[in-house]
XYZ file of C-alpha atoms in Angstrom:
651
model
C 68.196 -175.868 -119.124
C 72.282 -175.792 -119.205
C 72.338 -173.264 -121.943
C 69.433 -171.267 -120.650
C 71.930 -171.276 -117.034
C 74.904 -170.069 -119.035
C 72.995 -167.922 -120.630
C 71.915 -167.171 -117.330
C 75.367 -166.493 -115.809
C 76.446 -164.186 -118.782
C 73.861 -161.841 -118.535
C 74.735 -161.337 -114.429
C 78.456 -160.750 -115.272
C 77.894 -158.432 -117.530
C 74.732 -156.550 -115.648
C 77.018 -157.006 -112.418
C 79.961 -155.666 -114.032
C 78.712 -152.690 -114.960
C 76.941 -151.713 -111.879
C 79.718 -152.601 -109.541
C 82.084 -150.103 -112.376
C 79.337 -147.128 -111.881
C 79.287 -147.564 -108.223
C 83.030 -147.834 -107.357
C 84.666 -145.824 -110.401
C 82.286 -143.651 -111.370
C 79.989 -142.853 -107.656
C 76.847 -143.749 -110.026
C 74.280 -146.180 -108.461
C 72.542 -147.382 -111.314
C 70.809 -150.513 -109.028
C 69.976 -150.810 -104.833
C 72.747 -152.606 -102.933
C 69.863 -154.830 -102.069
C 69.375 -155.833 -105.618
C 73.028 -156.412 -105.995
C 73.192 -158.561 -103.469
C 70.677 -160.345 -104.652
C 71.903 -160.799 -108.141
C 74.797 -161.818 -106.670
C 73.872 -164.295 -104.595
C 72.320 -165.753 -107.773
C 75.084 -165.233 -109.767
C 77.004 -167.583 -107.225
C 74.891 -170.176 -107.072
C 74.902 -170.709 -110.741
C 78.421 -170.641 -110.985
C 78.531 -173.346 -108.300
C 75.893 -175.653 -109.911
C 77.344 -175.580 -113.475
C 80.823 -175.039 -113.064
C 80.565 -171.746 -115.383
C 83.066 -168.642 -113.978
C 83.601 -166.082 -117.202
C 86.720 -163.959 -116.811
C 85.025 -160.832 -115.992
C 82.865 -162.270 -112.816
C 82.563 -160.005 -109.899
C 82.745 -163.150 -107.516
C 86.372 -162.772 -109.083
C 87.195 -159.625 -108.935
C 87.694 -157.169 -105.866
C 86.733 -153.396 -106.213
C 87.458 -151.158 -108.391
C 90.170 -150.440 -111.147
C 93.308 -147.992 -109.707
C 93.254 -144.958 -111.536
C 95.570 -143.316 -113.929
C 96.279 -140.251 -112.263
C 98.184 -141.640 -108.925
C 101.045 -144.013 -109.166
C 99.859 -147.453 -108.953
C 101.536 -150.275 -106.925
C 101.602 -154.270 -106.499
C 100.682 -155.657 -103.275
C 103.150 -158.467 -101.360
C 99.785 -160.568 -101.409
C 95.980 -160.100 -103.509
C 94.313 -158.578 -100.797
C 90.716 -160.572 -100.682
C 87.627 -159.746 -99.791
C 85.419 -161.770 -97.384
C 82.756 -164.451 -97.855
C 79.557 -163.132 -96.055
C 76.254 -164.381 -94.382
C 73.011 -162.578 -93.435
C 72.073 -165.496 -91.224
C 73.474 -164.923 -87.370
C 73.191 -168.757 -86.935
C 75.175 -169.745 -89.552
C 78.013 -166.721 -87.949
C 77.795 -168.768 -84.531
C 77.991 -172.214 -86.869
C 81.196 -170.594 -88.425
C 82.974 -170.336 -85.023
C 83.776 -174.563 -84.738
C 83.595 -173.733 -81.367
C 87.225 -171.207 -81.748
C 87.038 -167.848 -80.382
C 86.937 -164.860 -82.572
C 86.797 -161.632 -82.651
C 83.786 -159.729 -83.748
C 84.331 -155.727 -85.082
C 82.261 -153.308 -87.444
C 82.899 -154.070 -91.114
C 83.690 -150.103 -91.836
C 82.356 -148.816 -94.959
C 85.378 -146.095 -96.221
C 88.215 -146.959 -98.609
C 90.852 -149.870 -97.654
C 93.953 -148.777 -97.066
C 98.230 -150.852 -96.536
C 100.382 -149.034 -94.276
C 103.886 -149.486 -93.967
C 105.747 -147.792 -91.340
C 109.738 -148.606 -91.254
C 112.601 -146.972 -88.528
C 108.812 -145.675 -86.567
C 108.333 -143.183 -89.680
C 105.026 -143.732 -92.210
C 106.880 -144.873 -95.425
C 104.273 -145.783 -97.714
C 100.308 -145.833 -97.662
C 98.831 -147.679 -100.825
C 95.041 -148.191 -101.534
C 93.679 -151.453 -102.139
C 93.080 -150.795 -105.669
C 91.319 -154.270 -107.203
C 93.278 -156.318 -104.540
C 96.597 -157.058 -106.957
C 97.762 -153.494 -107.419
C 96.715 -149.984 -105.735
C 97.469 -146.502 -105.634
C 99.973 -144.925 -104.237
C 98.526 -142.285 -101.401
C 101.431 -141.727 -99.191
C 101.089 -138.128 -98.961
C 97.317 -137.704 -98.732
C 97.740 -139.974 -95.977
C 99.948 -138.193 -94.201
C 97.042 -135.598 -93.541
C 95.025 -138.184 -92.051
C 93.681 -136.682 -88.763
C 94.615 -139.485 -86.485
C 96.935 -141.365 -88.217
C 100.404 -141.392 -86.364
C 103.478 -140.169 -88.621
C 106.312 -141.650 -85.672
C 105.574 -144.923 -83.613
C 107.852 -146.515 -80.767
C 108.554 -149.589 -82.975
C 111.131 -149.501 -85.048
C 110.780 -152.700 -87.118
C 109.167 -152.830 -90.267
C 105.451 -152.518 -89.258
C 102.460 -153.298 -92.478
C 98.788 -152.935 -91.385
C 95.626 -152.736 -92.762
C 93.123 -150.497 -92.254
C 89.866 -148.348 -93.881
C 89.842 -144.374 -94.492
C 86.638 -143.016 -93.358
C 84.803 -139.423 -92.725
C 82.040 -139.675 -90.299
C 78.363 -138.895 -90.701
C 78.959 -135.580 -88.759
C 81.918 -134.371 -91.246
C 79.797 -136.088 -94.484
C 76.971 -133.415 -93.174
C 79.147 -130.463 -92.413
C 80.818 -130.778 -95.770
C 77.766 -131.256 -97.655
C 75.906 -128.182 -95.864
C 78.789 -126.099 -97.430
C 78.212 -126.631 -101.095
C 75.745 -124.618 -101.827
C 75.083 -125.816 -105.267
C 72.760 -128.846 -104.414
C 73.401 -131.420 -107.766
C 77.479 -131.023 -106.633
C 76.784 -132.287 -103.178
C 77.953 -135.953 -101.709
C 75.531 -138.866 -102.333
C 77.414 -140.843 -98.879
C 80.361 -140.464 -96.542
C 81.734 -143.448 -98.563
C 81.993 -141.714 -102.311
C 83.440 -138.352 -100.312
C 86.075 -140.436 -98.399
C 87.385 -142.594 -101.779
C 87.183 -139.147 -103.621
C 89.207 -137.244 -100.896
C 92.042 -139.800 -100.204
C 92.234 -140.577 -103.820
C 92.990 -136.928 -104.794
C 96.001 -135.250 -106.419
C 96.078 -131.996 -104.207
C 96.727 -133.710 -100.516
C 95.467 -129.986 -99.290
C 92.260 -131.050 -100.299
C 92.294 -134.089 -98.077
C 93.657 -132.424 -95.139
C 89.945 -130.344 -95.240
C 88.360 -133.233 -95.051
C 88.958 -135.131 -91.851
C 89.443 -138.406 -92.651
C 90.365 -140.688 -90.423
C 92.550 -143.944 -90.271
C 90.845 -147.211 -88.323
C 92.847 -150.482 -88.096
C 91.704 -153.560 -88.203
C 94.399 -156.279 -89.505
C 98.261 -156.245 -88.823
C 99.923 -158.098 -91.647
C 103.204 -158.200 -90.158
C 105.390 -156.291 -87.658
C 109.272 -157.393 -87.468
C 110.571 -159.681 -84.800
C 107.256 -158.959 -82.746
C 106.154 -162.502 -81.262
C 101.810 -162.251 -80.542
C 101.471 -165.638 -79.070
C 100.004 -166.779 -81.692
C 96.809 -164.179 -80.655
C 94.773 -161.610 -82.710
C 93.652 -159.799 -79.540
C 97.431 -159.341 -79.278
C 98.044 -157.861 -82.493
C 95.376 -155.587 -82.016
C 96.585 -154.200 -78.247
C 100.054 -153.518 -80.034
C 98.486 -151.618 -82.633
C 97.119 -148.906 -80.057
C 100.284 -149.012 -78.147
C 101.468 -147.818 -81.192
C 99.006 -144.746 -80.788
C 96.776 -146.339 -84.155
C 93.069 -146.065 -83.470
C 91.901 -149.544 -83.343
C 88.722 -150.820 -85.076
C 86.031 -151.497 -82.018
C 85.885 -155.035 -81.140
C 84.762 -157.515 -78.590
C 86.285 -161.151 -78.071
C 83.196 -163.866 -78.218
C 82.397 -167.527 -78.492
C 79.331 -170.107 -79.540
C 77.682 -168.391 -76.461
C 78.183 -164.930 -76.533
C 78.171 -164.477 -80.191
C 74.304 -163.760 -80.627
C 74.367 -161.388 -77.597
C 77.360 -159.556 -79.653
C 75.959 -159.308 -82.863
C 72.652 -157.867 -81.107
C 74.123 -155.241 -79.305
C 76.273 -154.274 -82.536
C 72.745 -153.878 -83.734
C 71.265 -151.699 -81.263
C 74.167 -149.146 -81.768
C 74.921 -149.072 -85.591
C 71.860 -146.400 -85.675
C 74.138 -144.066 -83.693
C 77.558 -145.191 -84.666
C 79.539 -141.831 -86.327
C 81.534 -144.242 -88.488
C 79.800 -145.662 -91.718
C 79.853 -149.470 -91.133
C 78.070 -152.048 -93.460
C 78.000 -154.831 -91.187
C 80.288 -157.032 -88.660
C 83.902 -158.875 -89.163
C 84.462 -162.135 -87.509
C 87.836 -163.374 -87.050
C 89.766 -166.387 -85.349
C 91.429 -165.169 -81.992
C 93.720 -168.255 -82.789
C 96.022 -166.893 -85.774
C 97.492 -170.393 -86.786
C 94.171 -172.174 -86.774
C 92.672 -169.492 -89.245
C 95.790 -169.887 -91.205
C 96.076 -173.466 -91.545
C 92.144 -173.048 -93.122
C 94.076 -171.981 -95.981
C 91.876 -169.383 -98.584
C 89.542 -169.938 -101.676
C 90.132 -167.885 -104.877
C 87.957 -165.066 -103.459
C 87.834 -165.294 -99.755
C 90.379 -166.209 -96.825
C 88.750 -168.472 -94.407
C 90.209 -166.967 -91.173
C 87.137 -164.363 -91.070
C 83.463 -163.855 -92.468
C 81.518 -161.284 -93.402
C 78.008 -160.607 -91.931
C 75.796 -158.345 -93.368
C 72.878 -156.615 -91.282
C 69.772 -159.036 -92.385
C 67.263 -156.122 -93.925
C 64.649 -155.293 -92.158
C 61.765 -155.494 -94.766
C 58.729 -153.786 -94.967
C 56.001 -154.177 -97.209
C 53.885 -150.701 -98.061
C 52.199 -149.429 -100.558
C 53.653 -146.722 -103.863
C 51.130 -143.608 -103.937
C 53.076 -141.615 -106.265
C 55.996 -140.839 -107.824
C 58.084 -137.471 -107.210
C 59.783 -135.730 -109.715
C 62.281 -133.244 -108.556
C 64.038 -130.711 -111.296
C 67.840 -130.152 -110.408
C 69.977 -126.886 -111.747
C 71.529 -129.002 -114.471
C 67.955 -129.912 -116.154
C 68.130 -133.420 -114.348
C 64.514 -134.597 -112.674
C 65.206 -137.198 -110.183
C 62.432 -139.654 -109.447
C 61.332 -140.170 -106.052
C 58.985 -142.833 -104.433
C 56.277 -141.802 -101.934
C 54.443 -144.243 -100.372
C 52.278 -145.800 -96.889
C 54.233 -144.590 -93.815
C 56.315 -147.722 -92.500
C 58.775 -148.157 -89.433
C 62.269 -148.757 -90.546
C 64.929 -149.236 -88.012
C 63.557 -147.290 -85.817
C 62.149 -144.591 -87.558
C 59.199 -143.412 -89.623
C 59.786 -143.539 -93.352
C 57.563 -142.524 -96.341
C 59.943 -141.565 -99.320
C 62.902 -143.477 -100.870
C 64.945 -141.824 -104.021
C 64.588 -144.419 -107.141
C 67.767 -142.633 -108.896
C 67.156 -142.526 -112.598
C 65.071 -144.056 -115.038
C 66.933 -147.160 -115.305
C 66.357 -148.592 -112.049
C 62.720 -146.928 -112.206
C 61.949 -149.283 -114.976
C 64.036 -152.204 -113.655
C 61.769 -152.274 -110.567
C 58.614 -152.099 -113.011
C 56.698 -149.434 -110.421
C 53.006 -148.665 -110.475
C 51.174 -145.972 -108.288
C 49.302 -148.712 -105.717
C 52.088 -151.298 -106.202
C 52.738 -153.408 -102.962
C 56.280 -152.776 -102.892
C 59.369 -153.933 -100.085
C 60.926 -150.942 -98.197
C 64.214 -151.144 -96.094
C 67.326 -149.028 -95.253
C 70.584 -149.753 -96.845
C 73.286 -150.032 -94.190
C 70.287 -149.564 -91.996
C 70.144 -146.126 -92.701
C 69.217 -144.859 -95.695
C 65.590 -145.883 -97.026
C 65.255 -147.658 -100.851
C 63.089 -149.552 -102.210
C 64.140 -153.777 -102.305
C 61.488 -155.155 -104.595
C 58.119 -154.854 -106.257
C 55.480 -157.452 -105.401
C 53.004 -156.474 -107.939
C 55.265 -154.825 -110.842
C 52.406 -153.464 -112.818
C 54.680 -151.460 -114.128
C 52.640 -148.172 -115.053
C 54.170 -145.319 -113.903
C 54.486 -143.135 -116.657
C 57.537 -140.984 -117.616
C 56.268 -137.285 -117.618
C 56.439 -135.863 -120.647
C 57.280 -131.959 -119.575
C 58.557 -130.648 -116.761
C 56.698 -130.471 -112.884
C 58.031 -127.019 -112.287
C 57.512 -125.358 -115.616
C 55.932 -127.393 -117.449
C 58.754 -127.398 -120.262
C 59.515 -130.714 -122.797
C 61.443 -133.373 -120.871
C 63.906 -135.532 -122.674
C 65.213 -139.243 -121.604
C 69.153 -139.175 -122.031
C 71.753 -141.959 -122.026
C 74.433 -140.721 -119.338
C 77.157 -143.707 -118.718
C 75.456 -146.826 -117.741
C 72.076 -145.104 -116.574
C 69.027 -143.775 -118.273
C 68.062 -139.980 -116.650
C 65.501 -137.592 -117.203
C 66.112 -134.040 -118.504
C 64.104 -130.634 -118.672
C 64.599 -128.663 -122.226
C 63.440 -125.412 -120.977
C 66.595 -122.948 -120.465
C 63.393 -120.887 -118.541
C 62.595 -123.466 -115.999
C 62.410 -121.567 -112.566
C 64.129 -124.517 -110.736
C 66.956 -124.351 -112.844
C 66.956 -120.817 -112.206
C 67.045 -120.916 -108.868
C 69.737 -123.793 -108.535
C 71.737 -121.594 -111.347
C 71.557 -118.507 -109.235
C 72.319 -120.860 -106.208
C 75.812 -122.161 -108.132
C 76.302 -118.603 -109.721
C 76.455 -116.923 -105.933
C 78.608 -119.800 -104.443
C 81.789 -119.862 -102.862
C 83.892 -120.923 -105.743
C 81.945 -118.480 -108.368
C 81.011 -115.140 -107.127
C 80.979 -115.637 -103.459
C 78.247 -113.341 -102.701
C 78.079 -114.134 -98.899
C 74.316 -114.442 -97.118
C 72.480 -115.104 -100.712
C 71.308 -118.097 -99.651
C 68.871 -120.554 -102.192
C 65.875 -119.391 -100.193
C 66.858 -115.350 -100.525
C 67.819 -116.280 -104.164
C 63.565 -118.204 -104.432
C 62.099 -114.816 -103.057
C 63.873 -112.552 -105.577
C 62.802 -115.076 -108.254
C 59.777 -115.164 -107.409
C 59.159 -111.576 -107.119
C 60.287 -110.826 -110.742
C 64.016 -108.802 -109.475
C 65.787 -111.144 -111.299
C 65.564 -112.715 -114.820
C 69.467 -112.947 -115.760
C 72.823 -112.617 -113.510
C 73.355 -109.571 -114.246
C 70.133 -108.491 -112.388
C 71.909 -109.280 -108.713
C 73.792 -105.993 -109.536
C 70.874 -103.719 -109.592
C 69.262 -104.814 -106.588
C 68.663 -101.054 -105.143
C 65.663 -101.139 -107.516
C 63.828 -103.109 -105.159
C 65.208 -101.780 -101.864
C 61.839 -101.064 -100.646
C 60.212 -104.041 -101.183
C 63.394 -106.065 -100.169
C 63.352 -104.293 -96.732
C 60.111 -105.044 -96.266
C 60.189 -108.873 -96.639
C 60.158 -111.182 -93.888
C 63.483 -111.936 -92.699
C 65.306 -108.577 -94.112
C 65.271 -105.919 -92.810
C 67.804 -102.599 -93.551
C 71.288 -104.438 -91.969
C 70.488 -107.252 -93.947
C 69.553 -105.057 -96.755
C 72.887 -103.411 -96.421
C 75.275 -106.850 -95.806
C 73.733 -108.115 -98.685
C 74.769 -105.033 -100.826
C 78.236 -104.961 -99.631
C 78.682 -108.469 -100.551
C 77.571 -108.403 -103.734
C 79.768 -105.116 -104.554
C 82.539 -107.205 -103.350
C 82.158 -110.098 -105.694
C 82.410 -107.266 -108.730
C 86.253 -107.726 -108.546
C 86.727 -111.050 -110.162
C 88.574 -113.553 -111.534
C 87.457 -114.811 -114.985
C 88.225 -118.277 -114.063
C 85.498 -117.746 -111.503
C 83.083 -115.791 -113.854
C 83.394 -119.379 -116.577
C 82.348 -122.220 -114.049
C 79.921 -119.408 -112.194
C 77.884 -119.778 -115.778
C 76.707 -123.077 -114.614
C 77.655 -124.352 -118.487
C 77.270 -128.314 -118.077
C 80.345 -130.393 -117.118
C 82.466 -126.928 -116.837
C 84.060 -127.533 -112.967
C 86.593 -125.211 -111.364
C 89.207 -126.819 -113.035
C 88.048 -126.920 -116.555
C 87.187 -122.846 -116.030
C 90.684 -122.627 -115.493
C 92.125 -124.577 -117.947
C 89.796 -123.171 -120.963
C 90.658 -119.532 -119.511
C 94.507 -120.062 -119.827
C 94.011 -121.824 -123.009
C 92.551 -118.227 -124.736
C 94.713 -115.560 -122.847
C 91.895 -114.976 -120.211
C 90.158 -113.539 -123.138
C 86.162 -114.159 -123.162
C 85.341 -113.180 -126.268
C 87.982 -115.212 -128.353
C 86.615 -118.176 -125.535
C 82.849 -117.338 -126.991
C 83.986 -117.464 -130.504
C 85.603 -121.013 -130.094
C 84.540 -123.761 -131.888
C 84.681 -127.619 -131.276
C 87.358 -128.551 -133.512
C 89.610 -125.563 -132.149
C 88.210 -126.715 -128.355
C 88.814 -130.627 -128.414
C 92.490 -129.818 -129.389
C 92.956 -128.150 -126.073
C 95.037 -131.035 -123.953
C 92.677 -132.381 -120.831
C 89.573 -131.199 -123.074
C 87.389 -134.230 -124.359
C 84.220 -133.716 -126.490
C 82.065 -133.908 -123.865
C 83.476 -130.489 -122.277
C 83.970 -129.093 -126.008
C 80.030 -129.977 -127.147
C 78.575 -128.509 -124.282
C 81.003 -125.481 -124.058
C 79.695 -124.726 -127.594
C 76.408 -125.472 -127.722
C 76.080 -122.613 -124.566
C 78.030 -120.150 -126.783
C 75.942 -120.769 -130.128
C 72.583 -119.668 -127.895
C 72.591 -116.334 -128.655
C 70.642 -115.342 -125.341
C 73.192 -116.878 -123.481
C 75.974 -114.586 -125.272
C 74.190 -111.713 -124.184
C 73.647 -112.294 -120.994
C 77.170 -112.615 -120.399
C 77.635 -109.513 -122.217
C 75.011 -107.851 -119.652
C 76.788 -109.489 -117.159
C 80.821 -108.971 -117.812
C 80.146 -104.567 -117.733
C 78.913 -105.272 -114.501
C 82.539 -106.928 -113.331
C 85.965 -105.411 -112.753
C 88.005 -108.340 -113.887
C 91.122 -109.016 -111.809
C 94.192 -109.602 -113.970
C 95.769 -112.963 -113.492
C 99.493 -113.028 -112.773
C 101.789 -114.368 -115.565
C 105.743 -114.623 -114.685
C 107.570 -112.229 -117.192
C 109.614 -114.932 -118.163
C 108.204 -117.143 -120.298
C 110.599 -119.463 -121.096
C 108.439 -122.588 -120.449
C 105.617 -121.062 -123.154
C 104.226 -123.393 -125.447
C 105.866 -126.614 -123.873
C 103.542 -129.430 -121.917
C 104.581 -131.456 -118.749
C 103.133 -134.051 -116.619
C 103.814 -134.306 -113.170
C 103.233 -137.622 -110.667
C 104.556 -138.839 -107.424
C 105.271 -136.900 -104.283
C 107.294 -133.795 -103.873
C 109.782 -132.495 -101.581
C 110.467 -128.634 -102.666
C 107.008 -127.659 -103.509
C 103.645 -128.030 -101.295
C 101.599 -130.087 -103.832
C 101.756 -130.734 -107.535
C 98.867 -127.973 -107.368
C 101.712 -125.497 -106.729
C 104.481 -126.978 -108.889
C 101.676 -126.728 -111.890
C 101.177 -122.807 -110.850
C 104.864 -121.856 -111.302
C 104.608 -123.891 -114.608
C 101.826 -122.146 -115.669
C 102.887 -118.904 -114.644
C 105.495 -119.035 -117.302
C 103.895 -120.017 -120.323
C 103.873 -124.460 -119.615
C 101.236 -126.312 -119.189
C 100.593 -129.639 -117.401
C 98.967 -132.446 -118.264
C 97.895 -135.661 -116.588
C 99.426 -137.836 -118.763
C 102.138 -138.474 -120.713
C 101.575 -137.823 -124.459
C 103.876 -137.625 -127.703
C 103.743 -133.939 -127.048
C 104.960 -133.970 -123.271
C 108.236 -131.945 -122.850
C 108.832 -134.256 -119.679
C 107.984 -136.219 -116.870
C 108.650 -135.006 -113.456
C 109.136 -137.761 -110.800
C 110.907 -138.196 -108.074
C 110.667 -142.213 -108.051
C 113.013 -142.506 -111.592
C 113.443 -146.231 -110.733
C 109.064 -146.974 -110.721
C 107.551 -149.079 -112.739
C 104.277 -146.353 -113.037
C 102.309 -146.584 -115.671
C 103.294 -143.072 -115.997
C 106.910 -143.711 -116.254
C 106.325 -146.724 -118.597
C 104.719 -144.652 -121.024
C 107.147 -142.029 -120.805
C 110.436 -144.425 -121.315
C 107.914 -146.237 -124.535
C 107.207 -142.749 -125.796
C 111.050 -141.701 -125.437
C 109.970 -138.626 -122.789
C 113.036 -137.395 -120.147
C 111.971 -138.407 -116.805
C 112.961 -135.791 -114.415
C 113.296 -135.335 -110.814
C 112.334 -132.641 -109.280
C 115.436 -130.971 -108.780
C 116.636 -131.192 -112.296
C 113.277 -130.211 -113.543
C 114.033 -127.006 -111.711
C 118.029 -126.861 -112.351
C 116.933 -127.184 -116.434
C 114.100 -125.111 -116.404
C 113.441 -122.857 -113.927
């Protein structure tokens, strides 16, 4: 029984592991947060009863990994995350008869604040709790966060990033390609503090919500939380909402935290409790994982048991077909609910569905519907074998840590229509008022069967007129807008081909790489492809395997005499040509790195995002860091610049 336990034990870290890796680092869910918790919980309890803890055990570890591309630094103090209970008893057991403080757990991206002389100094993510990234200047785009405060002393808080449900939606409804859109306000808000270009954040309103204040200079709080917190907004900080309660008031709180979470703007995974007394929560003292001045507590799931009637499969522009699980009707919070995605293939199996399964429904953060467990597990469902919408060969393929299925069939009309939906977007062509429905009409009537097509529209004039919705303005707008996107970047023209894992960026980069010249891009091969910097073999396979398909070539062919090709601008001096750089930490002379990287560029350079043998040299403005950046740099033997001698030697 021991061995079977460790056995046990090892196959949770690992299974764990890896989802908690997809989920944070790579915005994959590859299981339910119900399940995880779950697992979890299990995974606990063993280590408890046997004494067992392997090195890699999430009940050991706190989020997720900092990344390479932001400069990474060690908190004062491992910032810990909190035990939890589902059980609003045990909560009011948890008081010892103390007051507390009970806010919304907030469900964004942790972020440290320091603030010294009443100016922002530093902002640092929480990173896996020892060391974090360094986000000063994305936060300084924050839309609430104060740059100045009154106080003067050296002021560090804590506090969580977050984009509400209303910005998560209006952002969303903008990307018109439907695969590229936001899964939850969560993976948009760690994406958009955690990026390079801070412009990029400032478009997408996050916001800054205290709730801890680590230390503040001189400040004396009478030994109270409720204290801290009332200094905070006298500071001008929004404050995290919160209500003082005791043994008796504690149940009434937590219900009426309930009854609002449905319309609360602010993603929030549950409730904080903390000691109003500061020293008594203190002198609790902390376990490995978990301080004991506050506790977790997680909304208890409201379960309900239905019945699967079938399984959905819905074809994506990229060739993916998403699974989706209809079944009985049930009331979920509130609300009628009848269909709950099931993600990939992976967790399809893992829940071992059948059509007619009794099966557990609920809504994760009380919101969004999944599916918690299968009481019958007949598992029969059976993995279709071509595709819904065209009835082409289907493929199962490994991507990361998740099984997914694929349509074969270049023809399929849904990946038409979600190509022509990516090919007309806002970052591609940019044909305004060609929206996916307009694009399903033209499909469907046989005007278009390749890109080029959208050019030669006046074929069908007539008939296009004629349709519901159109009429000759429309007609008209339509025309002009697609005349407009002739004049073109080919940057634009590259990621508007839809080829798999070919982004904005990587159009770019490939374009610059070959002199803006498409045919020597078409001719490329892998081996002359993967020794482009910043491409991997992923990019370089699928680049290729586009370019070999000879109906793909001439399409593009078809496509590029309908386009007037704008020239991109290259500096005349090119005195940087041939020569690689890699730039990290803020800047003071240019905007963003984004525009730094232009001027490079513009001259011949290119930039990197990381340091290699091959790096001419590092520009940062922090010599002194201990980045991994700089590390490799000062191993590898690369100047480290700042900013202004990067521009006083080359430019």
């Amino acid at each position: 029984m021991a061995v079977e336990k460790a056995e046990r034990i090892k196959e949770l870290t690992e299974l764990l592991s890896r989802a908690s890796r997809a989920y944070y680092a790579q915005d994959q869910e590859i299981m339910s947060n119900y399940e995880y918790d779950r697992l979890y919980d299990e995974l606990e309890g063993l280590e408890r009863e046997t004494g067992i803890i392997l090195a890699g055990s999430p009940t050991q570890h706190v989020g997720y990994e900092a990344v390479d591309e932001l400069p990474k630094e060690a908190h004062e103090s491992p910032m810990l995350s909190l035990d939890k209970t589902k059980d609003r008893e045990e909560l009011r057991a948890w008081l010892q008869g103390q007051p507390a403080i009970l806010s919304w757990k907030l469900d964004g991206l942790t972020i440290v604040l320091t603030y010294r002389d009443g100016k922002l100094a530093k902002a640092v993510t929480r990173g896996n709790g020892e060391v974090g990234e360094v986000i000063t200047g994305n936060a300084r785009t924050f839309i609430n966060l104060p740059l100045n405060i009154g106080f003067t002393g050296e002021l560090v808080l804590r506090g969580e990033a977050v984009i509400s449900y209303s910005d998560f939606e209006r952002i969303n409804s903008r990307i018109e390609d439907a695969d590229a859109r936001y899964k939850n306000p969560r993976n948009l808000c760690s994406g958009s503090v955690r990026q390079l270009n801070s412009e990029i954040t400032a478009r997408r309103n996050v916001r800054f919500i205290a709730f801890n204040l680590v230390r503040a200079q001189g400040v004396d709080f009478a030994n109270s939380r409720e204290a801290q917190f009332a200094f905070l907004e006298k500071q001008g900080f929004e404050v995290v909402q919160r209500v003082t309660v005791t043994e008796d008031t504690i149940l009434e709180a937590v219900e009426d935290y309930a009854g609002r979470v449905e319309s609360y703007q602010i993603p929030s995974d549950g409730l904080v409790l903390t000691y109003e007394d500061i020293a008594f929560g203190q002198s609790l003292g902390r376990t490995a994982k978990f301080p004991r001045h506050s506790i977790a507590f997680k909304w208890a799931d409201e379960l309900r048991e239905t019945t699967l009637l079938e399984i959905e499969w819905s074809p994506s522009r990229t060739g993916l077909i998403n699974p989706v699980a209809i079944f009985e009707p049930v009331e979920l919070e509130g609300t009628t609910v009848s269909r709950a995605s099931v993600h990939n293939i992976s967790i399809l199996r893992g829940l071992k569905l059948g059509i007619g399964d009794r099966i557990t429904v609920y809504k994760a953060n009380m919101i969004i519907p999944q599916i918690a467990e299968n009481l019958t597990g007949s598992d029969t469902v059976e993995i279709p074998e071509t595709c819904p919408v065209c009835g082409g060969k289907t493929q199962i393929r490994q991507v990361a840590d998740a099984q997914s299925l694929y349509c074969t069939n270049e023809e399929c009309d849904a990946k038409k229509i979600k190509s022509f939906t990516l090919f007309v977007s806002r970052d591609a062509m940019n044909i305004d008022g060609m929206s996916e429905a307009t694009l399903e009409k033209f499909l469907s009537s046989g005007f278009l069967h390749e890109f080029a097509d959208l050019y030669h529209l006046e074929r069908y004039r007539q008939e296009i007129v004629s349709m519901e919705g159109f009429g000759e303005k429309s007609y008209q707008n339509l025309q002009a807008s697609i005349e407009r996107s002739r004049e073109v970047t080919l940057p634009q023209v590259v990621y508007a081909l839809g080829i798999a894992n070919i982004g904005v960026a990587n159009a770019k980069m490939l374009c610059r790489h070959f002199d803006y010249d498409m045919e020597q891009m078409m001719q490329a091969d892998e081996e002359e492809l993967g020794a482009i910097e910043g491409v991997g073999e992923v990019i370089a396979t699928a680049f290729v395997e586009y370019m070999r398909n000879q109906e793909n070539v001439r399409r593009i062919r078809n496509l590029m005499k309908e386009l007037r090709i704008q020239t991109v601008q290259v500096s005349a001096e090119q005195n940087l040509a041939g020569k690689g750089f890699c730039i990290t930490g803020s800047l003071e002379h240019y905007g963003s790195r984004n525009e730094l990287k232009d001027v490079i560029e513009q001259r011949g350079g290119k930039v990197t995002g990381s340091v290699t043998s091959k790096t001419q040299c590092l520009i940062n403005n922090d010599i002194a860091s201990n980045s991994s950046k700089n590390k490799k740099a000062k191993e590898l033997g690369i100047p480290i610049l700042t900013e202004e001698d990067f521009m006083a030697k080359y430019l």
